[in-house]
Amino acid sequence: MQKARPTGRLVLVVGASGVGKDTLIAGARAQLEGHPRMRFPRRVVTRASDAHEEVLTTSSAEFESGERAGDFLVAWRAHGHGYAIPATVIDEIARGAIVVCNASRGVPGAVAARGIPVSVVLVTAPTALIAARLERRGRETGSEVGTRLARAGAALPEGLETVEIVNDGTPEDGIARLCGHLLALAGGGS
């Protein structure tokens, strides 16, 4: 009898700017390094990497060209930049990988509509904590922080497998919760 292929999944980590998505993803990547089913691809973004997120930087023209060529599973624009998840993740998922990506809250519905198995991790935090994190990050002006805080409550599409992580403790606490969810999707072990 042939052993069934493990079920791959795209895990989309979503939430408002400043909730700590990049910190949780980086911590999970470090803790799960070497796990045979875990993949943490970098997003394609029309801005440079910074201390909070390492991305595949591209120009706006290259981004638009990649979009037309089908290089992206999904692409979106927010805060004056283009963001995309490389289309190569589809092959990884087909081979049984658990692929973890930072995404906009509008992305899970579009991906699920394409028949790709999705698990959504909604990261939240209290507003005052989000504001403090955004100010420390130093990427936004005061008015941009306000705009991002106003979007913090944006809803997710209904009917998707969703796990919420309230990221109001130590980074290690949030990372442990994310790792626990990822390992459960992978069947518990390494």
Short mmCIF file of C-alpha atoms in Angstrom, two decimals, residues 47-189:
data_model
loop_
_atom_site.label_atom_id
_atom_site.label_comp_id
_atom_site.label_asym_id
_atom_site.label_seq_id
_atom_site.Cartn_x
_atom_site.Cartn_y
_atom_site.Cartn_z
CA ARG A 47 10.75 48.59 -0.87
CA ALA A 48 14.04 47.57 0.67
CA SER A 49 14.45 45.05 3.46
CA ASP A 50 14.83 46.51 6.93
CA ALA A 51 15.59 45.26 10.42
CA HIS A 52 12.04 43.93 10.75
CA GLU A 53 11.61 41.98 7.51
CA GLU A 54 13.94 40.60 4.88
CA VAL A 55 12.24 40.81 1.48
CA LEU A 56 13.05 40.30 -2.19
CA THR A 57 13.28 43.94 -3.22
CA THR A 58 12.14 44.90 -6.70
CA SER A 59 11.36 48.07 -8.60
CA SER A 60 7.77 49.03 -9.41
CA ALA A 61 8.39 48.29 -13.10
CA GLU A 62 9.85 44.83 -12.33
CA PHE A 63 6.95 44.14 -9.97
CA GLU A 64 4.39 44.99 -12.66
CA SER A 65 6.29 42.87 -15.18
CA GLY A 66 6.34 39.93 -12.75
CA GLU A 67 2.63 40.34 -12.16
CA ARG A 68 1.89 40.24 -15.91
CA ALA A 69 4.20 37.22 -16.36
CA GLY A 70 2.44 35.19 -13.65
CA ASP A 71 5.47 35.14 -11.35
CA PHE A 72 3.28 35.67 -8.28
CA LEU A 73 0.69 33.48 -6.59
CA VAL A 74 -0.94 36.69 -5.42
CA ALA A 75 0.00 40.37 -5.45
CA TRP A 76 -1.43 43.40 -3.68
CA ARG A 77 -0.68 47.02 -3.00
CA ALA A 78 -0.70 48.75 0.36
CA HIS A 79 0.88 51.83 1.89
CA GLY A 80 2.40 52.90 -1.42
CA HIS A 81 4.18 49.60 -2.13
CA GLY A 82 3.57 46.43 -4.11
CA TYR A 83 3.71 43.09 -2.26
CA ALA A 84 3.61 39.56 -3.69
CA ILE A 85 4.02 35.92 -2.77
CA PRO A 86 6.10 34.05 -5.38
CA ALA A 87 4.16 31.53 -7.51
CA THR A 88 6.82 28.91 -6.69
CA VAL A 89 5.04 28.25 -3.39
CA ILE A 90 2.35 26.34 -5.30
CA ASP A 91 4.85 23.57 -6.11
CA GLU A 92 6.03 23.46 -2.49
CA ILE A 93 2.46 23.08 -1.22
CA ALA A 94 1.80 20.33 -3.80
CA ARG A 95 4.80 18.46 -2.37
CA GLY A 96 3.33 18.66 1.15
CA ALA A 97 5.15 21.71 2.52
CA ILE A 98 3.75 24.05 5.13
CA VAL A 99 4.52 27.42 3.51
CA VAL A 100 4.41 30.43 5.84
CA CYS A 101 3.97 33.95 4.44
CA ASN A 102 3.17 37.41 5.75
CA ALA A 103 0.14 38.70 3.84
CA SER A 104 -2.54 41.34 3.69
CA ARG A 105 -5.89 40.46 5.24
CA GLY A 106 -7.44 40.61 1.77
CA VAL A 107 -5.23 37.81 0.43
CA PRO A 108 -6.63 34.65 2.12
CA GLY A 109 -9.97 34.78 0.33
CA ALA A 110 -8.33 35.26 -3.08
CA VAL A 111 -5.94 32.35 -2.49
CA ALA A 112 -8.66 30.03 -1.16
CA ALA A 113 -10.82 30.85 -4.20
CA ARG A 114 -8.05 29.32 -6.33
CA GLY A 115 -8.41 26.01 -4.46
CA ILE A 116 -5.16 26.33 -2.53
CA PRO A 117 -5.38 24.95 1.03
CA VAL A 118 -5.07 27.93 3.38
CA SER A 119 -4.68 28.36 7.11
CA VAL A 120 -4.94 31.92 8.39
CA VAL A 121 -3.06 33.09 11.47
CA LEU A 122 -4.57 36.39 12.60
CA VAL A 123 -2.10 38.26 14.82
CA THR A 124 -3.65 40.93 17.04
CA ALA A 125 -2.47 43.22 19.84
CA PRO A 126 -3.92 46.10 21.87
CA THR A 127 -4.01 49.44 19.99
CA ALA A 128 -1.61 51.22 22.38
CA LEU A 129 0.95 48.45 21.93
CA ILE A 130 0.59 48.56 18.13
CA ALA A 131 1.10 52.35 18.13
CA ALA A 132 4.25 52.01 20.26
CA ARG A 133 5.65 49.31 17.96
CA LEU A 134 4.98 51.39 14.84
CA GLU A 135 6.69 54.41 16.38
CA ARG A 136 9.74 52.31 17.39
CA ARG A 137 9.91 50.83 13.90
CA GLY A 138 10.36 54.34 12.51
CA ARG A 139 9.12 53.51 9.00
CA GLU A 140 5.98 55.69 9.19
CA THR A 141 5.22 59.32 9.98
CA GLY A 142 2.78 60.21 12.75
CA SER A 143 -0.14 60.51 10.30
CA GLU A 144 0.81 57.20 8.64
CA VAL A 145 0.75 55.53 12.07
CA GLY A 146 -2.77 56.88 12.53
CA THR A 147 -3.85 55.54 9.13
CA ARG A 148 -2.45 52.11 9.93
CA LEU A 149 -4.18 52.07 13.34
CA ALA A 150 -7.49 52.94 11.66
CA ARG A 151 -7.16 49.80 9.48
CA ALA A 152 -6.34 47.54 12.44
CA GLY A 153 -9.86 46.12 12.68
CA ALA A 154 -10.26 45.06 9.04
CA ALA A 155 -12.26 41.84 8.75
CA LEU A 156 -11.19 38.53 7.23
CA PRO A 157 -13.34 36.54 4.81
CA GLU A 158 -15.63 34.03 6.52
CA GLY A 159 -15.27 30.28 6.22
CA LEU A 160 -11.48 30.04 6.37
CA GLU A 161 -9.54 28.05 8.95
CA THR A 162 -8.34 30.84 11.26
CA VAL A 163 -6.24 30.83 14.42
CA GLU A 164 -5.81 34.04 16.42
CA ILE A 165 -2.60 34.86 18.25
CA VAL A 166 -2.92 37.79 20.65
CA ASN A 167 0.65 39.06 20.57
CA ASP A 168 0.70 41.12 23.75
CA GLY A 169 3.32 39.20 25.74
CA THR A 170 6.94 38.44 25.06
CA PRO A 171 8.04 37.65 21.51
CA GLU A 172 8.89 34.15 22.72
CA ASP A 173 5.26 33.58 23.79
CA GLY A 174 3.90 34.55 20.37
CA ILE A 175 6.57 32.56 18.55
CA ALA A 176 5.74 29.48 20.63
CA ARG A 177 2.05 29.79 19.71
CA LEU A 178 2.86 30.15 16.01
CA CYS A 179 5.27 27.20 16.09
CA GLY A 180 2.64 25.11 17.87
CA HIS A 181 0.12 25.81 15.12
CA LEU A 182 2.63 25.10 12.34
CA LEU A 183 3.75 21.83 13.91
CA ALA A 184 0.12 20.76 14.35
CA LEU A 185 -0.45 21.36 10.62
CA ALA A 186 2.67 19.33 9.85
CA GLY A 187 1.45 16.39 11.92
CA GLY A 188 3.14 17.31 15.18
CA GLY A 189 6.69 16.16 14.64
#
